[in-house]
């Protein structure tokens, strides 16, 4: 994928029709393109893994059983959006997920799939794992961004949207675990 232009991958994603699986069903390709088209030197991909609904464990399953699908999805999203950072905001009640994701990131580091100029491309990307503090409101993307910034997790007024002014007022795409984990499979065309 890194040998192709990001716009080609965005076209494939748009054709796939992938929508966010966190409830709103917003087209992922639109978010990534909006983030990419917003001026800025730093952009973020944020994974909302703060699964707060009682009895919901789909995010946990993916993080613990298919961590590389999630991480590669974030990496691909970063490439398409022009982001250099992937931030995983993982529910504090999932310490095993934090551990497994951290180990999987180390594996990607050793394989040369993170850092500067990945696989000889001009694309650089790094991951940061944050253990969430357990506030239900952080399931909402702007409250989650405020929490990452060390502020009180409160819903922000829109516009501006996170793709324009998100994490630390930089262009940011927020998607959940299930949505991001789909990307590697879509890009295997």
mmCIF file of C-alpha atoms in Angstrom:
data_model
loop_
_atom_site.group_PDB
_atom_site.id
_atom_site.type_symbol
_atom_site.label_atom_id
_atom_site.label_comp_id
_atom_site.label_asym_id
_atom_site.label_seq_id
_atom_site.Cartn_x
_atom_site.Cartn_y
_atom_site.Cartn_z
ATOM 1 C CA UNK A 1 0.000 0.000 0.000
ATOM 2 C CA UNK A 2 2.846 2.419 0.742
ATOM 3 C CA UNK A 3 3.961 2.088 -2.890
ATOM 4 C CA UNK A 4 0.650 3.556 -4.026
ATOM 5 C CA UNK A 5 -0.518 7.125 -3.779
ATOM 6 C CA UNK A 6 -2.722 7.806 -0.757
ATOM 7 C CA UNK A 7 -5.473 9.124 -3.051
ATOM 8 C CA UNK A 8 -5.638 5.698 -4.745
ATOM 9 C CA UNK A 9 -6.167 4.037 -1.379
ATOM 10 C CA UNK A 10 -8.817 6.613 -0.456
ATOM 11 C CA UNK A 11 -10.649 5.756 -3.690
ATOM 12 C CA UNK A 12 -10.584 2.063 -2.778
ATOM 13 C CA UNK A 13 -11.873 2.882 0.699
ATOM 14 C CA UNK A 14 -14.633 5.077 -0.710
ATOM 15 C CA UNK A 15 -15.700 2.319 -3.108
ATOM 16 C CA UNK A 16 -15.796 -0.154 -0.203
ATOM 17 C CA UNK A 17 -18.410 1.989 1.540
ATOM 18 C CA UNK A 18 -16.836 1.467 4.977
ATOM 19 C CA UNK A 19 -18.700 3.453 7.583
ATOM 20 C CA UNK A 20 -17.802 3.972 11.217
ATOM 21 C CA UNK A 21 -18.983 1.085 13.353
ATOM 22 C CA UNK A 22 -19.241 3.071 16.552
ATOM 23 C CA UNK A 23 -22.874 3.979 16.005
ATOM 24 C CA UNK A 24 -22.985 7.065 13.776
ATOM 25 C CA UNK A 25 -22.113 5.233 10.559
ATOM 26 C CA UNK A 26 -20.141 8.150 9.096
ATOM 27 C CA UNK A 27 -18.132 7.319 5.912
ATOM 28 C CA UNK A 28 -14.526 6.734 6.896
ATOM 29 C CA UNK A 29 -13.135 7.852 3.535
ATOM 30 C CA UNK A 30 -14.760 11.277 4.012
ATOM 31 C CA UNK A 31 -13.132 11.719 7.439
ATOM 32 C CA UNK A 32 -9.692 10.716 6.173
ATOM 33 C CA UNK A 33 -9.933 12.993 3.122
ATOM 34 C CA UNK A 34 -11.146 15.913 5.249
ATOM 35 C CA UNK A 35 -8.229 15.471 7.633
ATOM 36 C CA UNK A 36 -5.744 15.192 4.765
ATOM 37 C CA UNK A 37 -7.129 18.335 3.101
ATOM 38 C CA UNK A 38 -6.902 20.439 6.280
ATOM 39 C CA UNK A 39 -3.655 22.432 6.420
ATOM 40 C CA UNK A 40 -1.242 21.343 9.131
ATOM 41 C CA UNK A 41 2.084 19.662 9.653
ATOM 42 C CA UNK A 42 0.914 17.254 12.377
ATOM 43 C CA UNK A 43 -2.151 15.028 12.089
ATOM 44 C CA UNK A 44 -3.448 12.249 14.323
ATOM 45 C CA UNK A 45 -5.377 9.006 13.991
ATOM 46 C CA UNK A 46 -7.094 8.258 17.290
ATOM 47 C CA UNK A 47 -8.505 4.829 18.071
ATOM 48 C CA UNK A 48 -11.426 4.996 20.467
ATOM 49 C CA UNK A 49 -11.055 1.737 22.389
ATOM 50 C CA UNK A 50 -12.991 3.002 25.402
ATOM 51 C CA UNK A 51 -15.809 0.520 24.946
ATOM 52 C CA UNK A 52 -18.192 1.652 27.670
ATOM 53 C CA UNK A 53 -21.415 -0.181 26.906
ATOM 54 C CA UNK A 54 -22.141 -2.960 29.426
ATOM 55 C CA UNK A 55 -21.527 -6.404 27.992
ATOM 56 C CA UNK A 56 -19.802 -5.115 24.844
ATOM 57 C CA UNK A 57 -16.522 -6.904 24.179
ATOM 58 C CA UNK A 58 -15.951 -6.676 20.418
ATOM 59 C CA UNK A 59 -13.124 -4.136 20.829
ATOM 60 C CA UNK A 60 -11.467 -6.267 23.476
ATOM 61 C CA UNK A 61 -11.639 -9.342 21.254
ATOM 62 C CA UNK A 62 -9.975 -7.531 18.343
ATOM 63 C CA UNK A 63 -7.269 -5.946 20.525
ATOM 64 C CA UNK A 64 -6.406 -9.225 22.221
ATOM 65 C CA UNK A 65 -6.896 -11.693 19.367
ATOM 66 C CA UNK A 66 -6.221 -9.569 16.249
ATOM 67 C CA UNK A 67 -4.011 -6.687 17.419
ATOM 68 C CA UNK A 68 -2.086 -6.442 14.155
ATOM 69 C CA UNK A 69 -5.288 -5.912 12.144
ATOM 70 C CA UNK A 70 -6.063 -2.890 14.317
ATOM 71 C CA UNK A 71 -2.534 -1.474 14.242
ATOM 72 C CA UNK A 72 -2.118 -1.948 10.496
ATOM 73 C CA UNK A 73 -5.527 -0.333 10.017
ATOM 74 C CA UNK A 74 -4.343 2.677 12.003
ATOM 75 C CA UNK A 75 -1.125 2.781 9.984
ATOM 76 C CA UNK A 76 -3.084 2.703 6.696
ATOM 77 C CA UNK A 77 -5.477 5.368 7.967
ATOM 78 C CA UNK A 78 -2.458 7.469 8.894
ATOM 79 C CA UNK A 79 -1.001 7.089 5.423
ATOM 80 C CA UNK A 80 -4.277 8.074 3.771
ATOM 81 C CA UNK A 81 -4.811 11.071 6.080
ATOM 82 C CA UNK A 82 -1.185 12.215 6.124
ATOM 83 C CA UNK A 83 -0.996 11.579 9.879
ATOM 84 C CA UNK A 84 2.248 10.796 11.667
ATOM 85 C CA UNK A 85 0.770 9.624 14.994
ATOM 86 C CA UNK A 86 -1.621 6.874 16.003
ATOM 87 C CA UNK A 87 -3.068 7.201 19.501
ATOM 88 C CA UNK A 88 -4.878 4.270 21.111
ATOM 89 C CA UNK A 89 -7.186 5.251 23.954
ATOM 90 C CA UNK A 90 -7.844 1.900 25.655
ATOM 91 C CA UNK A 91 -10.350 1.282 28.426
ATOM 92 C CA UNK A 92 -8.578 0.971 31.809
ATOM 93 C CA UNK A 93 -10.610 -2.158 32.620
ATOM 94 C CA UNK A 94 -8.779 -3.936 29.768
ATOM 95 C CA UNK A 95 -5.209 -4.238 31.097
ATOM 96 C CA UNK A 96 -4.623 -7.335 28.954
ATOM 97 C CA UNK A 97 -5.529 -5.311 25.856
ATOM 98 C CA UNK A 98 -3.047 -2.586 26.808
ATOM 99 C CA UNK A 99 -0.324 -5.224 27.277
ATOM 100 C CA UNK A 100 -1.066 -7.126 24.053
ATOM 101 C CA UNK A 101 -1.331 -3.955 21.948
ATOM 102 C CA UNK A 102 1.968 -2.680 23.410
ATOM 103 C CA UNK A 103 3.681 -5.968 22.530
ATOM 104 C CA UNK A 104 2.237 -5.866 19.000
ATOM 105 C CA UNK A 105 3.570 -2.312 18.563
ATOM 106 C CA UNK A 106 7.026 -3.553 19.629
ATOM 107 C CA UNK A 107 6.746 -6.302 16.975
ATOM 108 C CA UNK A 108 5.887 -3.703 14.315
ATOM 109 C CA UNK A 109 8.880 -1.615 15.464
ATOM 110 C CA UNK A 110 11.213 -4.601 15.078
ATOM 111 C CA UNK A 111 9.755 -5.344 11.630
ATOM 112 C CA UNK A 112 10.455 -1.771 10.496
ATOM 113 C CA UNK A 113 6.760 -0.888 10.160
ATOM 114 C CA UNK A 114 6.898 2.148 12.443
ATOM 115 C CA UNK A 115 9.235 5.084 12.764
ATOM 116 C CA UNK A 116 10.775 7.235 10.048
ATOM 117 C CA UNK A 117 10.422 6.503 6.332
ATOM 118 C CA UNK A 118 8.703 3.142 6.757
ATOM 119 C CA UNK A 119 9.915 0.543 4.239
ATOM 120 C CA UNK A 120 11.873 3.212 2.374
ATOM 121 C CA UNK A 121 8.801 5.351 1.747
ATOM 122 C CA UNK A 122 8.426 8.993 2.729
ATOM 123 C CA UNK A 123 5.834 7.991 5.337
ATOM 124 C CA UNK A 124 6.652 8.142 9.054
ATOM 125 C CA UNK A 125 4.313 6.934 11.802
ATOM 126 C CA UNK A 126 4.441 6.222 15.532
ATOM 127 C CA UNK A 127 2.012 4.833 18.097
ATOM 128 C CA UNK A 128 1.096 6.027 21.590
ATOM 129 C CA UNK A 129 -1.017 3.929 23.984
ATOM 130 C CA UNK A 130 -3.103 5.682 26.628
ATOM 131 C CA UNK A 131 -4.908 3.851 29.409
ATOM 132 C CA UNK A 132 -8.316 5.525 29.702
ATOM 133 C CA UNK A 133 -9.634 6.734 33.040
ATOM 134 C CA UNK A 134 -13.013 5.026 32.792
ATOM 135 C CA UNK A 135 -15.432 7.876 32.027
ATOM 136 C CA UNK A 136 -18.441 6.763 29.962
ATOM 137 C CA UNK A 137 -18.580 10.146 28.210
ATOM 138 C CA UNK A 138 -15.222 9.394 26.569
ATOM 139 C CA UNK A 139 -17.033 7.164 24.112
ATOM 140 C CA UNK A 140 -17.930 10.440 22.379
ATOM 141 C CA UNK A 141 -15.024 11.487 20.172
ATOM 142 C CA UNK A 142 -14.573 15.096 21.270
ATOM 143 C CA UNK A 143 -14.807 14.214 24.968
ATOM 144 C CA UNK A 144 -12.183 11.531 24.350
ATOM 145 C CA UNK A 145 -9.889 14.117 22.724
ATOM 146 C CA UNK A 146 -10.279 16.428 25.720
ATOM 147 C CA UNK A 147 -9.392 13.549 28.045
ATOM 148 C CA UNK A 148 -6.228 12.755 26.065
ATOM 149 C CA UNK A 149 -5.238 16.416 26.344
ATOM 150 C CA UNK A 150 -5.545 16.198 30.136
ATOM 151 C CA UNK A 151 -8.726 18.254 30.280
ATOM 152 C CA UNK A 152 -12.113 17.410 31.740
ATOM 153 C CA UNK A 153 -13.804 15.024 29.273
ATOM 154 C CA UNK A 154 -16.614 17.182 27.921
ATOM 155 C CA UNK A 155 -18.286 17.165 24.535
ATOM 156 C CA UNK A 156 -17.015 19.991 22.317
ATOM 157 C CA UNK A 157 -19.229 22.212 20.205
ATOM 158 C CA UNK A 158 -18.987 21.601 16.451
ATOM 159 C CA UNK A 159 -17.909 23.070 14.085
ATOM 160 C CA UNK A 160 -14.963 22.907 13.972
ATOM 161 C CA UNK A 161 -14.961 19.154 13.528
ATOM 162 C CA UNK A 162 -12.086 16.968 14.787
ATOM 163 C CA UNK A 163 -10.803 16.511 11.218
ATOM 164 C CA UNK A 164 -10.191 20.273 11.242
ATOM 165 C CA UNK A 165 -9.311 20.928 14.908
ATOM 166 C CA UNK A 166 -9.049 17.756 16.917
ATOM 167 C CA UNK A 167 -6.324 16.537 19.263
ATOM 168 C CA UNK A 168 -4.258 19.546 20.400
ATOM 169 C CA UNK A 169 -6.168 21.543 17.739
ATOM 170 C CA UNK A 170 -4.523 19.505 14.973
ATOM 171 C CA UNK A 171 -6.405 17.663 12.193
ATOM 172 C CA UNK A 172 -7.556 14.353 13.728
ATOM 173 C CA UNK A 173 -9.565 11.318 12.689
ATOM 174 C CA UNK A 174 -11.264 9.376 15.467
ATOM 175 C CA UNK A 175 -12.578 5.883 14.722
ATOM 176 C CA UNK A 176 -13.339 2.864 16.828
ATOM 177 C CA UNK A 177 -11.485 -0.451 16.927
ATOM 178 C CA UNK A 178 -13.860 -2.357 14.644
ATOM 179 C CA UNK A 179 -13.726 0.270 11.912
ATOM 180 C CA UNK A 180 -9.935 0.578 11.861
ATOM 181 C CA UNK A 181 -9.423 -3.199 11.936
ATOM 182 C CA UNK A 182 -11.314 -3.478 8.620
ATOM 183 C CA UNK A 183 -8.783 -1.441 6.635
ATOM 184 C CA UNK A 184 -6.083 -4.098 6.044
ATOM 185 C CA UNK A 185 -8.690 -6.443 4.601
ATOM 186 C CA UNK A 186 -10.181 -3.768 2.341
ATOM 187 C CA UNK A 187 -6.740 -2.818 1.030
ATOM 188 C CA UNK A 188 -5.916 -6.411 0.021
ATOM 189 C CA UNK A 189 -7.448 -5.843 -3.419
#
